[in-house]
Short mmCIF file of C-alpha atoms in Angstrom, two decimals:
data_model
loop_
_atom_site.label_atom_id
_atom_site.label_comp_id
_atom_site.label_asym_id
_atom_site.label_seq_id
_atom_site.Cartn_x
_atom_site.Cartn_y
_atom_site.Cartn_z
CA MET P 1 -29.97 -26.12 34.08
CA PHE P 2 -28.01 -23.21 31.89
CA VAL P 3 -25.07 -24.47 30.08
CA ILE P 4 -23.09 -21.57 28.40
CA ALA P 5 -20.35 -22.75 25.48
CA THR P 6 -17.89 -19.79 24.72
CA ALA P 7 -16.44 -19.93 21.74
CA PHE P 8 -12.48 -19.05 21.10
CA ALA P 9 -11.52 -17.31 18.23
CA GLU P 10 -8.71 -19.03 16.25
CA GLU P 11 -5.27 -16.98 16.19
CA TYR P 12 -3.75 -16.58 12.83
CA HIS P 13 -0.12 -17.42 13.12
CA SER P 14 0.58 -20.71 13.63
CA HIS P 15 3.98 -22.16 15.35
CA ARG P 16 4.02 -24.84 12.93
CA VAL P 17 3.50 -22.81 9.95
CA LEU P 18 6.26 -20.47 11.22
CA GLU P 19 8.78 -23.69 11.63
CA MET P 20 8.28 -24.75 8.34
CA LEU P 21 9.09 -21.50 6.95
CA GLN P 22 12.20 -21.33 8.63
CA ASN P 23 13.65 -24.17 7.76
CA ILE P 24 12.74 -23.53 4.35
CA PRO P 25 16.67 -23.58 2.59
CA GLY P 26 17.79 -20.97 1.09
CA LEU P 27 14.90 -18.37 1.78
CA THR P 28 15.72 -14.59 0.93
CA TRP P 29 13.65 -12.96 3.89
CA THR P 30 13.12 -13.76 7.50
CA PRO P 31 9.78 -15.41 8.78
CA ALA P 32 8.91 -14.89 12.39
CA ILE P 33 5.14 -13.72 13.88
CA PRO P 34 5.37 -9.71 13.33
CA ASP P 35 4.69 -7.69 16.49
CA ARG P 36 2.00 -5.90 13.73
CA PHE P 37 0.08 -8.95 14.13
CA LYS P 38 0.21 -10.46 17.35
CA GLY P 39 -2.60 -11.93 18.71
CA TYR P 40 -4.76 -11.16 15.54
CA THR P 41 -7.28 -13.83 14.71
CA VAL P 42 -8.29 -15.18 11.05
CA GLU P 43 -11.11 -12.66 11.45
CA ASP P 44 -8.95 -9.78 12.10
CA MET P 45 -6.36 -11.12 8.98
CA LYS P 46 -9.31 -10.94 6.96
CA SER P 47 -9.92 -7.32 7.85
CA VAL P 48 -6.76 -5.91 6.63
CA TYR P 49 -6.96 -7.25 3.24
CA SER P 50 -8.84 -5.88 0.00
CA THR P 51 -11.27 -8.72 -1.72
CA LYS P 52 -11.63 -6.94 -5.02
CA SER P 53 -9.44 -7.40 -8.01
CA MET P 54 -6.38 -4.90 -8.19
CA SER P 55 -7.53 -3.67 -11.98
CA LYS P 56 -8.20 -5.12 -15.21
CA HIS P 57 -9.11 -2.01 -16.73
CA SER P 58 -7.61 -0.29 -19.52
CA VAL P 59 -5.56 2.99 -19.03
CA GLN P 60 -3.05 4.42 -20.79
CA ASN P 61 0.06 2.25 -21.06
CA VAL P 62 3.48 4.03 -21.23
CA ALA P 63 6.75 2.22 -21.53
CA TYR P 64 9.60 4.46 -20.63
CA ARG P 65 13.16 3.83 -21.64
CA ALA P 66 16.07 3.89 -19.06
CA ILE P 67 18.75 6.02 -19.94
CA ASP P 68 22.02 5.74 -17.54
CA LEU P 69 19.76 4.39 -14.92
CA PRO P 70 21.67 3.87 -11.61
CA ALA P 71 22.07 0.34 -10.36
CA SER P 72 19.79 0.96 -6.95
CA PHE P 73 17.62 3.93 -6.62
CA SER P 74 15.10 5.11 -3.48
CA TRP P 75 13.25 8.25 -3.18
CA LEU P 76 13.70 7.02 1.14
CA THR P 77 17.41 8.13 0.50
CA GLU P 78 16.75 11.06 -2.62
CA LYS P 79 14.12 12.63 -0.94
CA PRO P 80 13.51 11.00 2.69
CA GLU P 81 10.71 14.33 3.65
CA CYS P 82 8.78 13.52 1.19
CA LEU P 83 7.80 10.25 2.24
CA GLU P 84 5.47 9.33 4.98
CA VAL P 85 4.11 5.63 6.43
CA ARG P 86 0.54 5.94 7.31
CA ASP P 87 -1.33 3.06 9.44
CA GLN P 88 -4.26 1.83 7.83
CA GLY P 89 -5.20 0.20 11.45
CA ASP P 90 -8.25 -2.30 11.30
CA CYS P 91 -9.52 -0.85 8.02
CA GLY P 92 -9.33 -2.97 4.36
CA SER P 93 -7.91 0.84 3.05
CA CYS P 94 -4.80 -0.19 1.29
CA TRP P 95 -6.44 0.90 -1.95
CA ALA P 96 -6.51 4.54 -0.80
CA MET P 97 -3.62 4.42 1.13
CA SER P 98 -1.46 3.85 -1.69
CA ALA P 99 -3.24 5.97 -4.34
CA VAL P 100 -3.38 9.15 -2.20
CA GLY P 101 -0.22 8.58 -0.43
CA SER P 102 1.77 8.15 -4.11
CA PHE P 103 -0.12 11.33 -4.70
CA SER P 104 1.48 13.21 -1.58
CA ASP P 105 4.71 11.81 -2.21
CA ASN P 106 4.67 13.14 -5.77
CA ARG P 107 3.37 16.57 -5.15
CA CYS P 108 6.43 16.84 -2.83
CA ILE P 109 9.01 15.19 -5.47
CA GLN P 110 7.99 17.32 -8.05
CA GLY P 111 7.72 20.41 -6.29
CA LYS P 112 4.17 21.12 -6.13
CA ASP P 113 3.99 21.48 -2.43
CA ALA P 114 6.92 23.17 -0.52
CA THR P 115 6.96 20.66 1.92
CA ARG P 116 4.94 17.02 2.09
CA VAL P 117 1.62 17.57 2.58
CA THR P 118 -0.53 14.55 3.67
CA TYR P 119 -3.84 14.09 1.65
CA SER P 120 -7.13 12.84 2.75
CA GLU P 121 -6.95 9.13 2.66
CA GLN P 122 -10.30 9.18 5.09
CA TYR P 123 -12.26 11.58 2.08
CA GLU P 124 -11.64 8.97 -0.78
CA ILE P 125 -13.03 5.73 1.81
CA SER P 126 -16.03 7.94 2.81
CA CYS P 127 -16.40 9.48 -0.75
CA ASP P 128 -15.82 6.81 -3.04
CA HIS P 129 -18.69 4.79 -3.52
CA ILE P 130 -17.39 2.80 -6.49
CA ASP P 131 -15.21 1.33 -3.96
CA ARG P 132 -15.90 -0.19 -0.60
CA GLY P 133 -14.56 1.34 1.85
CA CYS P 134 -12.85 -0.61 4.57
CA GLY P 135 -14.24 -3.76 2.53
CA GLY P 136 -11.45 -3.11 -0.11
CA GLY P 137 -11.05 -1.07 -3.42
CA ASN P 138 -10.03 -1.37 -6.82
CA ILE P 139 -6.76 0.83 -7.51
CA HIS P 140 -8.24 2.06 -11.07
CA PHE P 141 -11.27 3.51 -9.80
CA ASP P 142 -9.38 4.78 -6.81
CA VAL P 143 -7.61 6.83 -8.72
CA THR P 144 -10.08 7.68 -11.20
CA PHE P 145 -12.00 9.68 -8.06
CA MET P 146 -9.06 11.45 -7.47
CA LYS P 147 -8.94 12.42 -11.32
CA ARG P 148 -12.79 13.50 -11.48
CA ASN P 149 -13.01 14.69 -7.63
CA GLY P 150 -10.14 14.99 -5.80
CA VAL P 151 -9.63 15.06 -2.26
CA PRO P 152 -8.54 17.86 0.60
CA THR P 153 -5.75 17.57 3.04
CA ASP P 154 -5.87 15.07 6.01
CA LYS P 155 -5.55 18.20 8.15
CA CYS P 156 -9.16 19.42 6.76
CA VAL P 157 -10.44 15.32 7.01
CA SER P 158 -8.24 12.99 9.12
CA TYR P 159 -8.21 9.64 8.84
CA LYS P 160 -10.81 7.96 11.39
CA SER P 161 -11.40 4.27 9.72
CA GLY P 162 -8.61 2.61 11.21
CA LYS P 163 -10.00 2.86 14.67
CA ASP P 164 -13.01 0.83 14.11
CA GLY P 165 -12.66 -0.56 10.40
CA LYS P 166 -15.97 1.59 9.54
CA LYS P 167 -16.38 3.72 6.52
CA ARG P 168 -18.00 6.94 7.76
CA ALA P 169 -20.48 9.24 5.77
CA CYS P 170 -18.74 11.47 3.03
CA PRO P 171 -17.93 14.87 5.07
CA THR P 172 -19.52 18.06 3.80
CA LYS P 173 -17.20 20.10 6.45
CA CYS P 174 -13.71 20.00 7.67
CA ASP P 175 -13.33 18.49 11.06
CA ASP P 176 -13.02 21.64 12.59
CA GLY P 177 -16.85 22.56 11.02
CA SER P 178 -15.01 24.97 8.58
CA ALA P 179 -16.00 24.65 4.81
CA ILE P 180 -13.94 22.21 2.70
CA PRO P 181 -11.43 24.14 0.78
CA ALA P 182 -11.19 23.09 -3.08
CA HIS P 183 -9.98 19.55 -3.98
CA PHE P 184 -6.27 18.57 -5.32
CA LYS P 185 -6.35 16.50 -8.34
CA ILE P 186 -4.47 13.98 -10.24
CA ASP P 187 -4.47 15.74 -13.85
CA LYS P 188 -2.94 12.30 -15.52
CA TYR P 189 -1.95 8.64 -14.53
CA GLU P 190 -0.36 6.23 -16.05
CA ASN P 191 0.36 2.36 -16.31
CA VAL P 192 3.90 2.30 -16.13
CA CYS P 193 4.09 -1.20 -15.55
CA GLN P 194 5.98 -2.50 -19.12
CA GLY P 195 8.60 -4.01 -17.75
CA GLU P 196 11.49 -3.98 -15.32
CA GLU P 197 13.34 -1.33 -17.35
CA SER P 198 10.09 1.19 -17.73
CA ILE P 199 9.36 0.65 -13.73
CA MET P 200 12.99 1.75 -12.94
CA ALA P 201 13.02 4.60 -15.28
CA ALA P 202 9.64 5.78 -14.07
CA LEU P 203 10.87 5.20 -10.48
CA THR P 204 13.13 8.17 -11.01
CA LYS P 205 10.09 10.72 -11.56
CA GLY P 206 8.19 9.54 -8.80
CA THR P 207 6.52 7.04 -6.60
CA ILE P 208 4.23 4.39 -8.04
CA GLN P 209 1.16 2.41 -7.02
CA THR P 210 0.57 -1.42 -7.47
CA GLY P 211 -0.74 -4.48 -5.95
CA PHE P 212 0.04 -8.06 -5.53
CA THR P 213 -1.50 -11.05 -4.46
CA VAL P 214 -0.80 -11.60 -0.68
CA TYR P 215 -0.04 -15.51 0.26
CA THR P 216 -0.53 -17.10 3.76
CA ASP P 217 3.57 -16.99 3.91
CA PHE P 218 3.53 -12.84 3.46
CA ASN P 219 1.61 -12.47 7.06
CA TYR P 220 5.20 -14.10 8.35
CA TYR P 221 7.53 -11.59 6.85
CA THR P 222 9.61 -9.63 9.14
CA GLY P 223 12.43 -8.62 6.66
CA GLY P 224 14.71 -9.61 3.62
CA ILE P 225 13.52 -9.80 0.07
CA TYR P 226 10.05 -11.67 0.07
CA GLN P 227 9.21 -14.11 -2.99
CA HIS P 228 6.10 -16.33 -2.28
CA LYS P 229 6.97 -19.92 -1.26
CA PHE P 230 4.41 -21.29 0.93
CA GLY P 231 0.15 -21.40 1.78
CA THR P 232 -2.97 -20.01 0.17
CA MET P 233 -4.29 -17.08 -1.56
CA GLU P 234 -5.54 -14.28 1.01
CA GLY P 235 -6.58 -11.48 -0.74
CA ASN P 236 -5.44 -8.61 -2.22
CA ARG P 237 -2.93 -5.55 -1.10
CA ALA P 238 -2.17 -2.15 -2.74
CA VAL P 239 1.00 -0.72 -2.13
CA VAL P 240 3.40 1.99 -3.43
CA ILE P 241 6.91 1.49 -5.06
CA ILE P 242 9.82 3.73 -3.91
CA GLY P 243 13.06 2.26 -5.40
CA TYR P 244 14.56 -0.78 -6.47
CA GLY P 245 18.37 -2.46 -6.32
CA ARG P 246 20.05 -5.85 -6.41
CA GLU P 247 21.15 -7.24 -2.76
CA ASN P 248 23.62 -10.55 -3.40
CA GLY P 249 22.67 -10.95 -6.98
CA THR P 250 19.13 -10.80 -6.37
CA LYS P 251 16.91 -7.79 -8.12
CA TYR P 252 14.34 -6.07 -5.35
CA TRP P 253 11.91 -3.53 -5.08
CA ASP P 254 11.92 -1.43 -2.58
CA VAL P 255 7.91 -0.66 -1.49
CA ARG P 256 5.65 0.93 1.05
CA ASN P 257 3.16 -0.94 2.92
CA SER P 258 0.95 0.98 5.11
CA TRP P 259 1.50 -0.97 8.09
CA VAL P 260 3.44 0.36 10.51
CA LEU P 261 5.80 -1.97 12.65
CA HIS P 262 5.71 -4.03 9.72
CA GLY P 263 8.71 -5.42 8.11
CA GLU P 264 12.11 -3.46 7.44
CA ARG P 265 13.30 -0.60 9.58
CA THR P 266 10.76 -0.91 12.41
CA ALA P 267 13.10 1.00 15.02
CA THR P 268 11.89 4.36 13.30
CA SER P 269 7.98 3.15 13.14
CA VAL P 270 8.57 2.76 9.02
CA SER P 271 7.22 0.41 7.18
CA PHE P 272 8.88 -1.24 4.23
CA VAL P 273 8.41 -4.23 2.24
CA VAL P 274 11.31 -5.74 -0.06
CA LEU P 275 9.72 -7.90 -2.95
CA MET P 276 11.31 -9.71 -5.82
CA ASN P 277 8.22 -9.11 -7.53
CA VAL P 278 5.70 -6.02 -8.28
CA THR P 279 3.33 -8.41 -10.49
CA SER P 280 1.41 -10.82 -9.64
CA LYS P 281 -2.36 -12.71 -10.26
CA ALA P 282 -3.67 -10.04 -8.84
CA SER P 283 -2.30 -7.18 -10.45
CA ALA P 284 -0.20 -6.52 -13.69
CA THR P 285 -0.57 -2.69 -13.00
CA CYS P 286 1.68 0.01 -11.80
CA ARG P 287 -0.36 3.23 -11.41
CA GLN P 288 1.46 6.74 -11.40
CA SER P 289 0.31 9.87 -10.94
CA TYR P 290 1.74 13.15 -12.17
CA ASP P 291 0.68 16.80 -13.31
CA SER P 292 -1.50 17.27 -10.33
CA PHE P 293 -3.10 20.27 -9.27
#
């Protein structure tokens, strides 16, 4: 006689936790189970976060001064054609998505590219051997890689790791078999996270890569101004700051995530998160790259 034991994977989201969040008085954001993560197991959720600390490495600190800054600012309204949301899929590649994404934004914002060119996150995931591919990365190492090595365009090496969570070998040719052309590199990057004023002033020059600690409640976020209220640390998240503002007296940072259909403005397949804070135990660093070539 054979006995077959079937183990059911534990679903991540809990209606008990959701109800508790919905009953927190004065909550500035809307808790729900995001469509993006419906049916995800505990292991599925672990795969989308980086387990590496964001950055404790030295880099040039630059405190920008605010001169006649507007009360609110967003590249989504200033130059929406220069922004694009990428979906990392089932790969913990937010570190590459944020670094390469901000690089792509800023080349367009600065007029280095006539229209926005999507550069290859896959090349960095596969070829940056200091970081861990779909297992996470460090926002110091990723921009260092882009400064020393650079990346080709996504048209040459397209994103594939989101389909299966695999890093893949560093490509020696473009997807179509042609030679990989000269890489595009970062010439310089700075830590502009020297207080609110510095970040706001730096934002008027381009988008900014940063990171924050993810707690349980963030995985129930569907809109509003997020502020951590409940749960344990789940991992780290690298994102891109695209703007700032104030709503009903509450200051916020407008942040682009790399999860499609999660957060604000989902009707247009755009994924943005509004954060009350951009610095946390995970990172007190904001990287801004410019003078790319």
